[in-house]
mmCIF file of C-alpha atoms in Angstrom:
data_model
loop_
_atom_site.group_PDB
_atom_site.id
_atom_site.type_symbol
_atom_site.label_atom_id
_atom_site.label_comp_id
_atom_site.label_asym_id
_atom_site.label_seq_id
_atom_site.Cartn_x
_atom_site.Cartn_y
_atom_site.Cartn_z
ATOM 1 C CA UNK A 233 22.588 -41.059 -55.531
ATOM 2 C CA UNK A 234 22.249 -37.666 -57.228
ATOM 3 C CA UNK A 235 20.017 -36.170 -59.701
ATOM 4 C CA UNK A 236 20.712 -32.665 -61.280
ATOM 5 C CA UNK A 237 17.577 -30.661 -62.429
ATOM 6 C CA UNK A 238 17.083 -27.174 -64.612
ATOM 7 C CA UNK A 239 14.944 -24.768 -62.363
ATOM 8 C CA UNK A 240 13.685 -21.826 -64.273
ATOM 9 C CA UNK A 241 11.769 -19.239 -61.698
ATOM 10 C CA UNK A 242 9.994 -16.223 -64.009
ATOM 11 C CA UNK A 243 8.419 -13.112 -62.117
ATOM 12 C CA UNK A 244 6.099 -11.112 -64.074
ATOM 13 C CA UNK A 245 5.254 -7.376 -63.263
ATOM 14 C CA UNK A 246 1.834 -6.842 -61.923
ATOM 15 C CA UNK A 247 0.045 -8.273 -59.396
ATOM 16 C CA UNK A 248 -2.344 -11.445 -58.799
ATOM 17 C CA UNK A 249 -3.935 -12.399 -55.240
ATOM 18 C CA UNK A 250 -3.364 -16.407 -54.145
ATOM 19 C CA UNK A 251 -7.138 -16.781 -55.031
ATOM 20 C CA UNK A 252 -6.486 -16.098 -58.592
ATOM 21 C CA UNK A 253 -3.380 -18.343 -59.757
ATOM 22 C CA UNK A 254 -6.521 -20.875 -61.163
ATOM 23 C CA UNK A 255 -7.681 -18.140 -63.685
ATOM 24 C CA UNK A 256 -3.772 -16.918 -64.170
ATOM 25 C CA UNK A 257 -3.056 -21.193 -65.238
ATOM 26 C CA UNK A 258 -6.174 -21.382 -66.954
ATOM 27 C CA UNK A 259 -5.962 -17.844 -68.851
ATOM 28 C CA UNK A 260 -2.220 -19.044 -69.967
ATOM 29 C CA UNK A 261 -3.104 -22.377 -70.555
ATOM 30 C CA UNK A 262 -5.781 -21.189 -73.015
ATOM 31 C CA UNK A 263 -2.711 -18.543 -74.787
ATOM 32 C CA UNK A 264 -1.054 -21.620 -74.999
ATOM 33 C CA UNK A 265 -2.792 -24.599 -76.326
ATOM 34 C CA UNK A 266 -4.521 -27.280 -74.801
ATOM 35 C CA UNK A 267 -2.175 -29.679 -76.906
ATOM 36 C CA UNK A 268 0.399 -28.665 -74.542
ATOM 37 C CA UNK A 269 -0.037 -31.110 -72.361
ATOM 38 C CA UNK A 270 3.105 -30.473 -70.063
ATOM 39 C CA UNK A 271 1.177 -26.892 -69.057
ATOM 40 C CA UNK A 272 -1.804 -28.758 -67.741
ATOM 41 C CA UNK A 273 -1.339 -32.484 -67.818
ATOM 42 C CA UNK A 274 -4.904 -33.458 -68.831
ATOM 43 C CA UNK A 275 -4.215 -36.342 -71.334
ATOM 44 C CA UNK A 276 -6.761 -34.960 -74.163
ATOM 45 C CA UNK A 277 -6.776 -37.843 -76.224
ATOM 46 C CA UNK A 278 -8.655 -39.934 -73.371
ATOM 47 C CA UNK A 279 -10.391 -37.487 -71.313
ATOM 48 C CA UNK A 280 -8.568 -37.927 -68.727
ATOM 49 C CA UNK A 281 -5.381 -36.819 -66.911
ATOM 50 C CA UNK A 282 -1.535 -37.465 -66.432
ATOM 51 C CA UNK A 283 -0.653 -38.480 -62.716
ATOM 52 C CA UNK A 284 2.512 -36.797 -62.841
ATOM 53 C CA UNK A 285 4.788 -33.755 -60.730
ATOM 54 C CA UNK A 286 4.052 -31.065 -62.601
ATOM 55 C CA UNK A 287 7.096 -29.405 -64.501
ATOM 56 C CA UNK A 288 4.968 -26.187 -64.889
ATOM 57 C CA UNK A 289 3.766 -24.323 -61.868
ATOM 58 C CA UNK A 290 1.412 -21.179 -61.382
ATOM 59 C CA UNK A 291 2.698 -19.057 -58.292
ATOM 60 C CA UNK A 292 2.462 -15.744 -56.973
ATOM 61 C CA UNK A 293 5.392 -14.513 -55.609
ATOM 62 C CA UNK A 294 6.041 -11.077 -53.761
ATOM 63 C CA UNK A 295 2.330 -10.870 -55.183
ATOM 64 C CA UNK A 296 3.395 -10.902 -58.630
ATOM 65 C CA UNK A 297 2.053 -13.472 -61.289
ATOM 66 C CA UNK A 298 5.271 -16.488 -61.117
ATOM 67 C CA UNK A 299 6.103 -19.550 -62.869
ATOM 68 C CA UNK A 300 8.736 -22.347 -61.711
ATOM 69 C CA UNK A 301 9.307 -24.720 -64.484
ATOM 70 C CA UNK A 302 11.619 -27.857 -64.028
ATOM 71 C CA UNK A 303 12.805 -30.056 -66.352
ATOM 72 C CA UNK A 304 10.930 -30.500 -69.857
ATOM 73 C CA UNK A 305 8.950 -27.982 -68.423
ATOM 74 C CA UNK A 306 11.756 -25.258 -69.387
ATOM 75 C CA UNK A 307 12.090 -26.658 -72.666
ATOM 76 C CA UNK A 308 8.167 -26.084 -73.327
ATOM 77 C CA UNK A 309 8.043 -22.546 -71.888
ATOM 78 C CA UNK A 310 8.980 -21.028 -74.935
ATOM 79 C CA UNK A 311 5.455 -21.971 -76.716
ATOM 80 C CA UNK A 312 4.293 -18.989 -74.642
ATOM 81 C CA UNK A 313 7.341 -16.628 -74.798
ATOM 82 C CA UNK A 314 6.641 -17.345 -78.966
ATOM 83 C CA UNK A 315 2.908 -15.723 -78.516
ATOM 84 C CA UNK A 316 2.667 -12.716 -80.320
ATOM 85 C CA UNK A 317 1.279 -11.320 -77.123
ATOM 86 C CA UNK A 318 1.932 -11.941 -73.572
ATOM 87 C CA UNK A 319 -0.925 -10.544 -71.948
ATOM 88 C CA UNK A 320 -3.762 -12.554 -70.191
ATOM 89 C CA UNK A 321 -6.713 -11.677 -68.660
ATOM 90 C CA UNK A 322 -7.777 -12.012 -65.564
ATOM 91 C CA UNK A 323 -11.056 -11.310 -64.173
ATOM 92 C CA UNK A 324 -11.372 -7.893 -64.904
ATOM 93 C CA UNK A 325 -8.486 -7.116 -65.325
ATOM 94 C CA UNK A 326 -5.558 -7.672 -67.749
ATOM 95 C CA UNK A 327 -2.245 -8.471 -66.975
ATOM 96 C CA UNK A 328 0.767 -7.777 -69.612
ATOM 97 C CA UNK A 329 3.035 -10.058 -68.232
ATOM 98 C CA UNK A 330 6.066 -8.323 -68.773
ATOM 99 C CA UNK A 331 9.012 -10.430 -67.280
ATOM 100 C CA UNK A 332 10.548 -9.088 -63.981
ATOM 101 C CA UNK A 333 13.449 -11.549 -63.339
ATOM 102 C CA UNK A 334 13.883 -14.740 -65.286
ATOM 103 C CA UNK A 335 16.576 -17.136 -63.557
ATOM 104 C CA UNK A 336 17.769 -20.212 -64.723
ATOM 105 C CA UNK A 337 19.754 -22.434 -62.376
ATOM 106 C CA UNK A 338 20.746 -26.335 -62.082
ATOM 107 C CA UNK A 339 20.048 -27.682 -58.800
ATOM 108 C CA UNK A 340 21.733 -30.979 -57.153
ATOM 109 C CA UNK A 341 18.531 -33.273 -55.685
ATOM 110 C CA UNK A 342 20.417 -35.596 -52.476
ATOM 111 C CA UNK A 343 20.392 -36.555 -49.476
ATOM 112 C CA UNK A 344 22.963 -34.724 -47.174
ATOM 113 C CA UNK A 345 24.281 -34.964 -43.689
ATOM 114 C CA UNK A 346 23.357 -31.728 -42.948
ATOM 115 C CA UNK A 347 19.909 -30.090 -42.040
ATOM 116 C CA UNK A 348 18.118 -27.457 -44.975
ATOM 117 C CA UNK A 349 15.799 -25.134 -42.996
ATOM 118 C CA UNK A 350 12.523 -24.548 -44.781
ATOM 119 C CA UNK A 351 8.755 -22.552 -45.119
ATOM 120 C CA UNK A 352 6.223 -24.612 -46.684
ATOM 121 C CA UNK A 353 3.417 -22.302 -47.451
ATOM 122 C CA UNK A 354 -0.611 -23.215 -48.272
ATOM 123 C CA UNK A 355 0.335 -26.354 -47.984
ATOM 124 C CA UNK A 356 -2.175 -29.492 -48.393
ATOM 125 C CA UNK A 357 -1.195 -32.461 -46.485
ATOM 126 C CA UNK A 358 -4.804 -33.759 -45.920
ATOM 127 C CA UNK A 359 -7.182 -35.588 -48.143
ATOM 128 C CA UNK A 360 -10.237 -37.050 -47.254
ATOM 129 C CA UNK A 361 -8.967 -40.840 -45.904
ATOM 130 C CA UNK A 362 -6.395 -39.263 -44.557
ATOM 131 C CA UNK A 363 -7.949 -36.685 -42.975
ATOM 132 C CA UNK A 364 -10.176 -39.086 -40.734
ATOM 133 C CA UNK A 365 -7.153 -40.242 -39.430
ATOM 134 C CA UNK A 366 -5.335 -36.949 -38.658
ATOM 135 C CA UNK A 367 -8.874 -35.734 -37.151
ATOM 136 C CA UNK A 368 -9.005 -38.859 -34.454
ATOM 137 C CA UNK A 369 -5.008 -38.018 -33.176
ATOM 138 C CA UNK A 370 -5.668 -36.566 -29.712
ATOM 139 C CA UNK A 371 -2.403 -34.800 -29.303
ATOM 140 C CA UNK A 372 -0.429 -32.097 -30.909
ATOM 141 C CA UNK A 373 3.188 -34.364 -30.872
ATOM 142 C CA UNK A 374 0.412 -37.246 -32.826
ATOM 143 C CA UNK A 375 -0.595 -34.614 -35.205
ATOM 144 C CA UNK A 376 3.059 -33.188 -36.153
ATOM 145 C CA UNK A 377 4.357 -36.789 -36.061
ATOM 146 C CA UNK A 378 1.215 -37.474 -38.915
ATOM 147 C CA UNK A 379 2.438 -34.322 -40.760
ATOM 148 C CA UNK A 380 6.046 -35.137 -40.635
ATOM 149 C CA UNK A 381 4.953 -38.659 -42.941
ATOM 150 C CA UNK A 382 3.136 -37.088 -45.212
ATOM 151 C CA UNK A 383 5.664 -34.188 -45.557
ATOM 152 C CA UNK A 384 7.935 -37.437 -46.435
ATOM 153 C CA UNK A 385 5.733 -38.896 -48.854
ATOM 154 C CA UNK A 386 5.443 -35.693 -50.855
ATOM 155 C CA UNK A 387 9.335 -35.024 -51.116
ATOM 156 C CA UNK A 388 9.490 -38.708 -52.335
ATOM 157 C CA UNK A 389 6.671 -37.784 -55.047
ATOM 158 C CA UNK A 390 8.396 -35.156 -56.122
ATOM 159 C CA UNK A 391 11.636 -37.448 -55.802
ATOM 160 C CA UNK A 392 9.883 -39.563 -57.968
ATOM 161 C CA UNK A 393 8.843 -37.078 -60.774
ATOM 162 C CA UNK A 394 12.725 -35.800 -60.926
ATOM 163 C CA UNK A 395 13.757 -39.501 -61.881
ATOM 164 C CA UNK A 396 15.611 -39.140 -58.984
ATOM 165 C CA UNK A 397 16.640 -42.425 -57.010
ATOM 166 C CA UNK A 398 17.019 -41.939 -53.446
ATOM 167 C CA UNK A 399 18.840 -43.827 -51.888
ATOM 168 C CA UNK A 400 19.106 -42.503 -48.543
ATOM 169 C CA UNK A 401 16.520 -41.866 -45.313
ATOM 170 C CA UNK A 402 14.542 -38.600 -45.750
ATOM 171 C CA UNK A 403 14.338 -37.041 -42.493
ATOM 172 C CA UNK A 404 11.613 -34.433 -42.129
ATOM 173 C CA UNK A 405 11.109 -32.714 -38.636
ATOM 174 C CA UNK A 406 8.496 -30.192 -38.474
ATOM 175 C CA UNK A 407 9.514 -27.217 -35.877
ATOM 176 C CA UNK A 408 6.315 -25.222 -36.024
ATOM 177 C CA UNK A 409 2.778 -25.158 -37.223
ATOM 178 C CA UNK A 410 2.267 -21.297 -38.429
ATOM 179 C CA UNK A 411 -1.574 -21.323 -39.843
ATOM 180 C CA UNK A 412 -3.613 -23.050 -40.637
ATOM 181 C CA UNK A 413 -6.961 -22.139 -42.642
ATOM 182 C CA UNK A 414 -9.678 -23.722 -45.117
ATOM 183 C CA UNK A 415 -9.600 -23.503 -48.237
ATOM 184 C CA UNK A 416 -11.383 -24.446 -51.800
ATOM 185 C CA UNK A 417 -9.726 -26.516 -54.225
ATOM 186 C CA UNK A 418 -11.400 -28.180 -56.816
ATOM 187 C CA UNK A 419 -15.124 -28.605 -55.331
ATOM 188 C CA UNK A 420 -13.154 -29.779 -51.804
ATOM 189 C CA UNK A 421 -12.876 -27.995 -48.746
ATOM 190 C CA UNK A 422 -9.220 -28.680 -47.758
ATOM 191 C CA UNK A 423 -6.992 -27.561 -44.607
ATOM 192 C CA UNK A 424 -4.266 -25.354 -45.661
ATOM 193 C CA UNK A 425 -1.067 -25.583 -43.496
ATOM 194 C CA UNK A 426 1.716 -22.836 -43.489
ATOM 195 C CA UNK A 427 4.482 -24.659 -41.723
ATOM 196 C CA UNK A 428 8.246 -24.094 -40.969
ATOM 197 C CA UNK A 429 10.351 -27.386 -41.198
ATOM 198 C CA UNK A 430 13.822 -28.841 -41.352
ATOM 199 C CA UNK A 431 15.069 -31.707 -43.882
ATOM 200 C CA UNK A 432 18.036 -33.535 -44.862
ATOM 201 C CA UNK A 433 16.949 -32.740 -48.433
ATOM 202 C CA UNK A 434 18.169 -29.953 -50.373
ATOM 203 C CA UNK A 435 14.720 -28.491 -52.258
ATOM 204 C CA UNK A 436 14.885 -25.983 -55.120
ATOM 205 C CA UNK A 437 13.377 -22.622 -54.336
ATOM 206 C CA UNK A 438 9.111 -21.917 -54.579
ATOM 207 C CA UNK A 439 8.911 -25.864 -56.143
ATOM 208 C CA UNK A 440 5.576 -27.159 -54.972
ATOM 209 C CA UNK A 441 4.709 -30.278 -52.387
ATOM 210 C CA UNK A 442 1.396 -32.179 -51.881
ATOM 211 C CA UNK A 443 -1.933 -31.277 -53.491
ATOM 212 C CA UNK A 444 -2.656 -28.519 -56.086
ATOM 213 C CA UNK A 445 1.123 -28.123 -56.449
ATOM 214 C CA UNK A 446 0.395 -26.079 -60.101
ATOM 215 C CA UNK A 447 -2.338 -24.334 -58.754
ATOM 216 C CA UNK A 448 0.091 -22.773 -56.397
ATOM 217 C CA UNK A 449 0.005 -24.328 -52.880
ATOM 218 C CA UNK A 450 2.289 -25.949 -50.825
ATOM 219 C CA UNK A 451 5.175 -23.528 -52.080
ATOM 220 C CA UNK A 452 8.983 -24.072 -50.243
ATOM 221 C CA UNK A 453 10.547 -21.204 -49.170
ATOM 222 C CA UNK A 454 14.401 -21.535 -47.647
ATOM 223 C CA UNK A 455 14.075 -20.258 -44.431
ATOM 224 C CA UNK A 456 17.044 -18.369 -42.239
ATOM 225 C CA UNK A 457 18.102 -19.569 -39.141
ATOM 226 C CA UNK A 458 20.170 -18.480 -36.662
ATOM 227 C CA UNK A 459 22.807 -21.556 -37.771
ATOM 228 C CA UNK A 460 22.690 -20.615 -41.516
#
């Protein structure tokens, strides 16, 4: 089967550094409204939160302040486009976030027989149970072969958020390991992965995999090969 999404990618002139996309969501959450649930999903009525793929994401892209919205989540964008003023700040300093390139496009979510050659930046495949496992693989093919299931898993969550029934195997092979580094996220010292794979599913441009997919990490760039 085959699900078609909306895909709205906005670029904002100015620049923000990885480390701030928390303050940029947060500062724009706050112009927003916390009763705008779809921006953050924190359920506010219960204090607690909505385990869902988020249809808003915080990027930064060509180092300029980015959103990707998906779904509902380009219906709601307009409750910030209707501010009165755009500009948030950050920090110090004060961004006007004057739009750069705003591109709407409807991608096709399958299963094909070909290959889709991909960058998955900052990503987070490791939390702490399963980092105790990845940690006691002795071998590099162990530890891609671990990475390659999780990579799975998170195309299936996002699968999953789409509405989108797959009914096909995902094949995920991982052809290189670029970086990895630590990294903070929420109180948690977490093992960032930059990592160039291949899959058998097509994946809409700078959507999000894994952990902290609003605050900006694992990011999918389409990646050139020397086939494509």
């Amino acid at each position: 089967m085959y699900k078609k999404i909306r895909h709205l990618l906005i670029t904002f002139s100015g620049e923000l550094k990885p480390s701030e996309i928390p303050a940029f969501r947060g500062a724009l959450i706050q112009k927003v409204g916390l009763n705008h649930t779809i921006f953050h999903n924190h359920d506010n009525a219960n204090n607690g939160y909505y385990y869902r793929y988020p249809f808003i994401q915080y990027k930064t892209i060509k180092r300029m302040p980015a959103l990707v919205c998906l779904e509902k989540g380009v219906d709601e964008i307009h409750n910030f486009f209707e501010k009165p003023s755009w500009s948030l700040t950050i920090g110090d300093k004060i961004l006007d976030m004057k739009v750069d390139t705003l591109n709407l496009n409807t991608y096709t979510l399958q299963v094909w027989n070909s290959e889709f050659s991909y960058t998955i930046v900052n990503w987070l495949p490791l939390n702490q149970d399963n980092w105790k496992l990845y940690s006691q693989l002795t071998t590099d093919t162990l530890r891609v072969a671990f990475l390659e299931k999780v990579l799975r898993g998170n195309i299936l969550s996002f699968a999953k958020g789409m509405e989108w029934t797959v009914d096909k195997q995902i094949d995920v092979q991982i052809d290189q390991v670029r970086e990895t580094h630590w990294v903070n996220f929420k109180n948690n010292k977490l093992l960032a992965h930059t990592v160039d794979f291949k899959s058998n599913v097509f994946l809409p441009p700078y959507i999000g995999l894994g952990k902290g997919v609003s605050h900006g990490f694992g990011m999918i760039r389409k990646r050139k090969t020397n086939s494509n």
